[in-house]
Structures are given as structure tokens and as C-alpha cells.
PDB file of C-alpha atoms in Angstrom:
ATOM      1  CA  MET A1429     -21.612  -2.786   0.779  1.00 92.00           C
ATOM      2  CA  LEU A1430     -18.324  -0.950   1.148  1.00 98.00           C
ATOM      3  CA  ASP A1431     -17.319   2.227  -0.665  1.00 98.00           C
ATOM      4  CA  PHE A1432     -13.648   2.378  -1.567  1.00 98.00           C
ATOM      5  CA  TYR A1433     -11.902   5.595  -2.560  1.00 98.00           C
ATOM      6  CA  PHE A1434      -8.601   5.479  -4.447  1.00 98.00           C
ATOM      7  CA  SER A1435      -6.262   7.288  -6.798  1.00 97.00           C
ATOM      8  CA  PRO A1436      -4.617   5.077  -9.444  1.00 97.00           C
ATOM      9  CA  GLY A1437      -1.169   3.814  -8.520  1.00 94.00           C
ATOM     10  CA  SER A1438      -1.249   5.274  -5.011  1.00 97.00           C
ATOM     11  CA  CYS A1439      -0.836   3.285  -1.810  1.00 98.00           C
ATOM     12  CA  ALA A1440      -4.574   2.595  -2.085  1.00 98.00           C
ATOM     13  CA  LEU A1441      -3.682  -0.160  -4.559  1.00 98.00           C
ATOM     14  CA  ALA A1442      -2.791  -2.429  -1.624  1.00 98.00           C
ATOM     15  CA  SER A1443      -6.331  -2.245  -0.242  1.00 98.00           C
ATOM     16  CA  HIS A1444      -7.771  -2.560  -3.745  1.00 98.00           C
ATOM     17  CA  ILE A1445      -5.876  -5.806  -4.291  1.00 98.00           C
ATOM     18  CA  LEU A1446      -7.057  -7.191  -0.945  1.00 98.00           C
ATOM     19  CA  LEU A1447     -10.666  -6.271  -1.709  1.00 98.00           C
ATOM     20  CA  GLU A1448     -10.362  -8.456  -4.805  1.00 98.00           C
ATOM     21  CA  GLU A1449      -8.450 -11.189  -2.991  1.00 98.00           C
ATOM     22  CA  ILE A1450     -11.198 -11.685  -0.400  1.00 98.00           C
ATOM     23  CA  GLY A1451     -14.101 -11.257  -2.802  1.00 98.00           C
ATOM     24  CA  ALA A1452     -15.530  -8.258  -0.958  1.00 98.00           C
ATOM     25  CA  LYS A1453     -18.676  -6.527  -2.130  1.00 98.00           C
ATOM     26  CA  TYR A1454     -17.688  -2.934  -2.747  1.00 98.00           C
ATOM     27  CA  GLU A1455     -18.072   0.036  -5.020  1.00 98.00           C
ATOM     28  CA  SER A1456     -14.922   1.875  -6.050  1.00 98.00           C
ATOM     29  CA  HIS A1457     -14.627   5.637  -6.464  1.00 98.00           C
ATOM     30  CA  ARG A1458     -11.696   7.220  -8.261  1.00 97.00           C
ATOM     31  CA  ILE A1459     -10.357  10.426  -6.734  1.00 97.00           C
ATOM     32  CA  ASP A1460      -8.682  12.485  -9.447  1.00 95.00           C
ATOM     33  CA  PHE A1461      -5.606  14.096  -7.928  1.00 93.00           C
ATOM     34  CA  SER A1462      -4.914  15.961 -11.174  1.00 92.00           C
ATOM     35  CA  GLN A1463      -8.160  17.846 -10.535  1.00 94.00           C
ATOM     36  CA  ASN A1464      -7.414  18.197  -6.804  1.00 93.00           C
ATOM     37  CA  GLU A1465     -10.556  16.224  -5.950  1.00 94.00           C
ATOM     38  CA  GLN A1466      -8.940  15.055  -2.707  1.00 96.00           C
ATOM     39  CA  GLN A1467      -9.267  18.634  -1.456  1.00 95.00           C
ATOM     40  CA  GLY A1468     -12.846  19.061  -2.647  1.00 95.00           C
ATOM     41  CA  GLU A1469     -15.615  19.711  -0.145  1.00 96.00           C
ATOM     42  CA  ALA A1470     -17.370  16.407  -0.770  1.00 93.00           C
ATOM     43  CA  TYR A1471     -14.283  14.270  -0.242  1.00 97.00           C
ATOM     44  CA  LEU A1472     -13.002  16.241   2.739  1.00 97.00           C
ATOM     45  CA  LYS A1473     -16.342  15.682   4.423  1.00 97.00           C
ATOM     46  CA  LEU A1474     -15.751  11.949   4.043  1.00 96.00           C
ATOM     47  CA  ASN A1475     -12.016  12.055   4.799  1.00 97.00           C
ATOM     48  CA  PRO A1476     -10.690  15.305   6.309  1.00 98.00           C
ATOM     49  CA  LYS A1477      -7.112  14.121   5.695  1.00 97.00           C
ATOM     50  CA  GLY A1478      -7.625  14.686   1.984  1.00 97.00           C
ATOM     51  CA  ARG A1479      -5.731  11.538   1.064  1.00 97.00           C
ATOM     52  CA  VAL A1480      -6.371   7.994  -0.114  1.00 98.00           C
ATOM     53  CA  PRO A1481      -7.292   5.305   0.598  1.00 98.00           C
ATOM     54  CA  ALA A1482     -10.583   5.710   2.380  1.00 98.00           C
ATOM     55  CA  LEU A1483     -13.048   2.936   3.083  1.00 98.00           C
ATOM     56  CA  ALA A1484     -16.600   3.897   3.974  1.00 98.00           C
ATOM     57  CA  THR A1485     -18.261   1.206   6.107  1.00 98.00           C
ATOM     58  CA  GLN A1486     -21.613   0.966   7.861  1.00 96.00           C
ATOM     59  CA  HIS A1487     -19.884   2.147  11.040  1.00 96.00           C
ATOM     60  CA  GLY A1488     -17.929   5.049   9.563  1.00 97.00           C
ATOM     61  CA  THR A1489     -14.951   5.808   7.347  1.00 98.00           C
ATOM     62  CA  LEU A1490     -11.564   4.171   7.804  1.00 98.00           C
ATOM     63  CA  THR A1491      -8.259   5.561   6.557  1.00 98.00           C
ATOM     64  CA  GLU A1492      -4.606   4.444   6.608  1.00 98.00           C
ATOM     65  CA  THR A1493      -3.609   1.328   4.711  1.00 98.00           C
ATOM     66  CA  PRO A1494      -2.525  -0.873   7.657  1.00 98.00           C
ATOM     67  CA  ALA A1495      -5.868  -0.295   9.409  1.00 98.00           C
ATOM     68  CA  ILE A1496      -7.948  -0.924   6.287  1.00 98.00           C
ATOM     69  CA  LEU A1497      -6.092  -4.148   5.497  1.00 98.00           C
ATOM     70  CA  VAL A1498      -6.699  -5.566   8.984  1.00 98.00           C
ATOM     71  CA  TYR A1499     -10.353  -4.487   8.951  1.00 98.00           C
ATOM     72  CA  LEU A1500     -10.972  -6.216   5.622  1.00 98.00           C
ATOM     73  CA  ALA A1501      -9.408  -9.449   6.842  1.00 98.00           C
ATOM     74  CA  GLU A1502     -11.332  -9.380  10.117  1.00 98.00           C
ATOM     75  CA  THR A1503     -14.710  -8.602   8.585  1.00 98.00           C
ATOM     76  CA  HIS A1504     -14.457 -11.226   5.839  1.00 98.00           C
ATOM     77  CA  ASP A1505     -13.543 -14.159   8.057  1.00 98.00           C
ATOM     78  CA  ARG A1506      -9.959 -14.189   6.808  1.00 98.00           C
ATOM     79  CA  GLY A1507      -8.045 -14.283  10.046  1.00 98.00           C
ATOM     80  CA  ASP A1508      -5.405 -16.318   8.220  1.00 98.00           C
ATOM     81  CA  LEU A1509      -4.389 -13.147   6.363  1.00 98.00           C
ATOM     82  CA  ILE A1510      -3.314 -11.505   9.628  1.00 98.00           C
ATOM     83  CA  PHE A1511      -2.273 -14.620  11.610  1.00 98.00           C
ATOM     84  CA  LYS A1512      -5.073 -13.896  14.053  1.00 97.00           C
ATOM     85  CA  ALA A1513      -4.506 -17.120  15.986  1.00 97.00           C
ATOM     86  CA  ASP A1514      -0.786 -16.423  16.426  1.00 98.00           C
ATOM     87  CA  PRO A1515      -0.086 -13.262  18.466  1.00 98.00           C
ATOM     88  CA  TYR A1516       3.603 -13.152  17.568  1.00 98.00           C
ATOM     89  CA  ASN A1517       3.097 -13.427  13.813  1.00 98.00           C
ATOM     90  CA  PHE A1518       0.109 -11.098  14.003  1.00 98.00           C
ATOM     91  CA  ALA A1519       2.461  -8.521  15.508  1.00 98.00           C
ATOM     92  CA  ARG A1520       5.111  -9.255  12.865  1.00 98.00           C
ATOM     93  CA  VAL A1521       2.637  -8.477  10.089  1.00 98.00           C
ATOM     94  CA  GLN A1522       1.676  -5.215  11.788  1.00 98.00           C
ATOM     95  CA  SER A1523       5.344  -4.337  12.260  1.00 98.00           C
ATOM     96  CA  PHE A1524       6.073  -4.948   8.587  1.00 98.00           C
ATOM     97  CA  ASN A1525       3.099  -2.934   7.331  1.00 98.00           C
ATOM     98  CA  ASN A1526       3.774  -0.081   9.702  1.00 98.00           C
ATOM     99  CA  TYR A1527       7.365   0.082   8.468  1.00 98.00           C
ATOM    100  CA  LEU A1528       6.042   0.416   4.917  1.00 98.00           C
ATOM    101  CA  CYS A1529       3.606   3.111   6.034  1.00 98.00           C
ATOM    102  CA  ALA A1530       5.730   5.171   8.413  1.00 98.00           C
ATOM    103  CA  THR A1531       9.212   4.792   6.928  1.00 98.00           C
ATOM    104  CA  VAL A1532       9.247   3.618   3.297  1.00 98.00           C
ATOM    105  CA  HIS A1533       6.245   5.648   2.150  1.00 98.00           C
ATOM    106  CA  VAL A1534       7.588   8.747   3.880  1.00 98.00           C
ATOM    107  CA  ALA A1535      10.984   8.323   2.206  1.00 97.00           C
ATOM    108  CA  HIS A1536       9.217   8.029  -1.146  1.00 98.00           C
ATOM    109  CA  ALA A1537       7.092  11.114  -0.436  1.00 97.00           C
ATOM    110  CA  HIS A1538      10.184  13.276  -0.015  1.00 96.00           C
ATOM    111  CA  LYS A1539      10.488  13.238  -3.822  1.00 95.00           C
ATOM    112  CA  GLY A1540       7.100  14.687  -4.689  1.00 94.00           C
ATOM    113  CA  ARG A1541       5.691  15.944  -1.390  1.00 92.00           C
ATOM    114  CA  GLY A1542       8.613  17.808   0.115  1.00 93.00           C
ATOM    115  CA  HIS A1543       6.360  20.759   0.861  1.00 92.00           C
ATOM    116  CA  ARG A1544       4.903  18.724   3.719  1.00 94.00           C
ATOM    117  CA  TRP A1545       8.155  19.133   5.645  1.00 95.00           C
ATOM    118  CA  ALA A1546       9.782  22.307   4.347  1.00 94.00           C
ATOM    119  CA  SER A1547       9.062  25.506   2.442  1.00 95.00           C
ATOM    120  CA  GLU A1548      12.616  26.505   1.519  1.00 96.00           C
ATOM    121  CA  PRO A1549      13.327  25.445  -2.102  1.00 95.00           C
ATOM    122  CA  GLY A1550      16.855  24.389  -1.207  1.00 97.00           C
ATOM    123  CA  ALA A1551      15.631  22.098   1.553  1.00 96.00           C
ATOM    124  CA  ILE A1552      13.057  20.522  -0.739  1.00 96.00           C
ATOM    125  CA  LYS A1553      15.687  19.983  -3.428  1.00 96.00           C
ATOM    126  CA  ALA A1554      17.970  18.321  -0.875  1.00 96.00           C
ATOM    127  CA  MET A1555      15.188  15.964   0.206  1.00 95.00           C
ATOM    128  CA  GLN A1556      14.510  15.019  -3.409  1.00 97.00           C
ATOM    129  CA  ALA A1557      18.190  14.345  -4.046  1.00 97.00           C
ATOM    130  CA  HIS A1558      18.360  12.005  -1.046  1.00 97.00           C
ATOM    131  CA  VAL A1559      15.424   9.801  -2.114  1.00 98.00           C
ATOM    132  CA  PRO A1560      17.502   7.228  -4.074  1.00 98.00           C
ATOM    133  CA  THR A1561      19.720   6.741  -1.027  1.00 98.00           C
ATOM    134  CA  SER A1562      16.961   6.560   1.575  1.00 98.00           C
ATOM    135  CA  MET A1563      14.745   4.303  -0.541  1.00 98.00           C
ATOM    136  CA  SER A1564      17.643   1.993  -1.391  1.00 98.00           C
ATOM    137  CA  LEU A1565      18.396   1.619   2.314  1.00 98.00           C
ATOM    138  CA  CYS A1566      14.738   0.833   2.998  1.00 98.00           C
ATOM    139  CA  PHE A1567      14.704  -1.850   0.330  1.00 98.00           C
ATOM    140  CA  GLU A1568      17.957  -3.354   1.531  1.00 98.00           C
ATOM    141  CA  TYR A1569      16.304  -3.803   4.904  1.00 98.00           C
ATOM    142  CA  LEU A1570      13.197  -5.325   3.316  1.00 98.00           C
ATOM    143  CA  GLU A1571      15.335  -7.719   1.277  1.00 98.00           C
ATOM    144  CA  ASN A1572      17.598  -8.791   4.125  1.00 98.00           C
ATOM    145  CA  GLU A1573      15.317  -8.629   7.158  1.00 97.00           C
ATOM    146  CA  GLY A1574      11.716  -8.149   6.070  1.00 97.00           C
ATOM    147  CA  VAL A1575      10.739 -10.687   3.403  1.00 98.00           C
ATOM    148  CA  THR A1576      10.970 -14.345   4.352  1.00 96.00           C
ATOM    149  CA  GLY A1577       9.986 -15.637   0.908  1.00 94.00           C
ATOM    150  CA  PRO A1578       8.220 -16.495  -1.237  1.00 97.00           C
ATOM    151  CA  PHE A1579       5.621 -14.355   0.547  1.00 98.00           C
ATOM    152  CA  VAL A1580       6.517 -11.753   3.155  1.00 98.00           C
ATOM    153  CA  MET A1581       5.710 -14.176   5.963  1.00 98.00           C
ATOM    154  CA  GLY A1582       7.001 -17.301   4.270  1.00 98.00           C
ATOM    155  CA  GLU A1583       4.683 -19.789   2.593  1.00 97.00           C
ATOM    156  CA  THR A1584       1.478 -17.961   3.548  1.00 97.00           C
ATOM    157  CA  TYR A1585      -0.091 -15.012   1.761  1.00 98.00           C
ATOM    158  CA  SER A1586      -0.976 -12.192   4.147  1.00 98.00           C
ATOM    159  CA  VAL A1587      -2.084  -8.563   4.180  1.00 98.00           C
ATOM    160  CA  ALA A1588       1.603  -7.612   3.958  1.00 98.00           C
ATOM    161  CA  ASP A1589       1.917  -8.938   0.413  1.00 98.00           C
ATOM    162  CA  PRO A1590      -0.327  -6.539  -1.523  1.00 98.00           C
ATOM    163  CA  TYR A1591       1.146  -3.662   0.456  1.00 98.00           C
ATOM    164  CA  LEU A1592       4.740  -4.612  -0.361  1.00 98.00           C
ATOM    165  CA  TYR A1593       3.831  -5.101  -4.022  1.00 98.00           C
ATOM    166  CA  THR A1594       2.288  -1.639  -4.139  1.00 98.00           C
ATOM    167  CA  ILE A1595       5.361   0.020  -2.639  1.00 98.00           C
ATOM    168  CA  CYS A1596       7.640  -1.971  -4.953  1.00 98.00           C
ATOM    169  CA  ARG A1597       5.924  -0.473  -7.985  1.00 98.00           C
ATOM    170  CA  TRP A1598       7.307   2.935  -6.942  1.00 97.00           C
ATOM    171  CA  ALA A1599      10.851   1.752  -6.309  1.00 97.00           C
ATOM    172  CA  PRO A1600      12.432   1.974  -9.801  1.00 97.00           C
ATOM    173  CA  ALA A1601      11.340   5.610 -10.212  1.00 97.00           C
ATOM    174  CA  ASP A1602      12.902   6.310  -6.806  1.00 98.00           C
ATOM    175  CA  GLY A1603      16.289   4.984  -7.894  1.00 98.00           C
ATOM    176  CA  VAL A1604      16.007   1.461  -6.478  1.00 98.00           C
ATOM    177  CA  ASP A1605      17.376  -1.343  -8.662  1.00 97.00           C
ATOM    178  CA  ILE A1606      14.986  -4.231  -7.993  1.00 96.00           C
ATOM    179  CA  SER A1607      17.117  -6.599 -10.086  1.00 97.00           C
ATOM    180  CA  LYS A1608      19.729  -6.538  -7.307  1.00 97.00           C
ATOM    181  CA  LEU A1609      17.178  -7.639  -4.706  1.00 98.00           C
ATOM    182  CA  PRO A1610      16.317 -11.277  -5.545  1.00 98.00           C
ATOM    183  CA  LYS A1611      13.639 -11.843  -2.893  1.00 98.00           C
ATOM    184  CA  ILE A1612      11.917  -8.530  -3.649  1.00 98.00           C
ATOM    185  CA  LYS A1613      12.122  -9.166  -7.402  1.00 98.00           C
ATOM    186  CA  ALA A1614      10.666 -12.675  -7.071  1.00 98.00           C
ATOM    187  CA  HIS A1615       7.895 -11.415  -4.807  1.00 98.00           C
ATOM    188  CA  MET A1616       6.950  -8.639  -7.210  1.00 98.00           C
ATOM    189  CA  GLU A1617       6.838 -11.030 -10.174  1.00 98.00           C
ATOM    190  CA  MET A1618       4.751 -13.557  -8.226  1.00 98.00           C
ATOM    191  CA  MET A1619       2.264 -10.945  -7.028  1.00 98.00           C
ATOM    192  CA  ALA A1620       1.895  -9.493 -10.525  1.00 98.00           C
ATOM    193  CA  LYS A1621       0.524 -12.846 -11.731  1.00 97.00           C
ATOM    194  CA  ARG A1622      -2.197 -13.228  -9.085  1.00 98.00           C
ATOM    195  CA  ASP A1623      -5.755 -12.793 -10.320  1.00 98.00           C
ATOM    196  CA  SER A1624      -6.617 -10.379  -7.509  1.00 98.00           C
ATOM    197  CA  THR A1625      -3.665  -8.166  -8.406  1.00 98.00           C
ATOM    198  CA  LEU A1626      -4.548  -8.185 -12.084  1.00 98.00           C
ATOM    199  CA  ARG A1627      -8.173  -7.288 -11.402  1.00 98.00           C
ATOM    200  CA  ALA A1628      -7.175  -4.366  -9.185  1.00 98.00           C
ATOM    201  CA  LEU A1629      -4.636  -3.095 -11.721  1.00 98.00           C
ATOM    202  CA  ARG A1630      -7.230  -3.214 -14.478  1.00 97.00           C
ATOM    203  CA  ALA A1631      -9.784  -1.461 -12.315  1.00 97.00           C
ATOM    204  CA  GLU A1632      -7.318   1.374 -11.761  1.00 97.00           C
ATOM    205  CA  GLY A1633      -6.411   1.574 -15.442  1.00 96.00           C
ATOM    206  CA  LEU A1634      -2.837   0.488 -14.754  1.00 96.00           C
ATOM    207  CA  GLN A1635      -2.945  -2.576 -16.999  1.00 86.00           C
ATOM    208  CA  PRO A1636      -4.922  -3.502 -20.145  1.00 74.00           C
TER     209      PRO A1636
END
């Protein structure tokens, strides 16, 4: 049994969707950021980073979305989700997910987490003002170079798909016009109809 720790609507949604997609046996635990539970003693003992997601396994606790997604695929005999038999496409999936993690998510975080990089109010305000530009550039890259279509990797669903869907949910609030990105828009609409996505959204209270 796995223990999965999440905050609704965070990047943890990607792992939550995959847990449902593969039919994993797990128990979910909501971390209430409004109550600062991520900085509580109990959670910090589990995950000293004080962030989500976290996945407690029999071997220890895993963090970081790209790592959790690969672990879930590997441990549930779903090598197809990471192109395990194809080293080049395996690397492409990792490249895509790491771009979401290290570039797109960071650009998004400049809006609400500017204190991670600066303490001067003017600098934080400047970072916030730049988010629509930086996020739009990220999504232009994803549209033109990242997504093959209909899924990220073409005709095959992979661990990149729930991650992209999760990031896409943030885009409109960050000033990105999804309607101008046909491949991204189609992908988001397709993912929103999958049973695994719907179950995860309901579990997080994001959909009736």
C-alpha cells in the first residue's frame, strides 16, 4: 500500500491521475496549505522539503513529480508509460517532464512564490509582472516542439500526459490563452474526459 500526499490543484495532481490510471492501491492524504500543514512537524518528518507531492513506499518516501511518475510506472508493470523498451523515447519523456518541472513550474511559481528568489518587494513585483510573458513562451515551445499529438508522445499515452494536463490547468490564470494553442487545447480537452483524470479531480474536490 502506498501513501500519497497532495494539496488540491497542485502539481501533485499529475501523480494522482497516474495512480488512478494504473489502478494502484494507495491511501491519499490531503495537506492543507491554508493551514500551513506542509511546514508542520509531522509532514516535515516525512518530507523535509515541505512540499507536495510525496509518495511513501515500503522503501522510503519519494518526492518530485518526474521521479514519482517513473516509479509508479515501473512498479506497476507499465513500462509502456515510459517507453522502457525504447531508450530514445524513454529519454524524450524524461526531457519533457523535466522541462515542465524545472522551467514551466518555476516560471509559474514566480507569481505566487517570488519570496523564494528575492526579498525586495520591487523585485518580487517585477517577477510577478513577467509571468504572462515567461509562461506564454513556455507554452509556445510546448505547442510547437513538445506535444506531438494527440498525446505528448503521439498516439501513446505516457507519464507526460497527466503532468502536462496538470500544468495546463494553471495556464489561463498565468495569462496564457490556451485557445490560441490548438494542440495544447485538444490535449487538455481529451485528458479532461479520461476516467482516471475525473476520479483524481473528484478526489481532490476540484470537480463534482
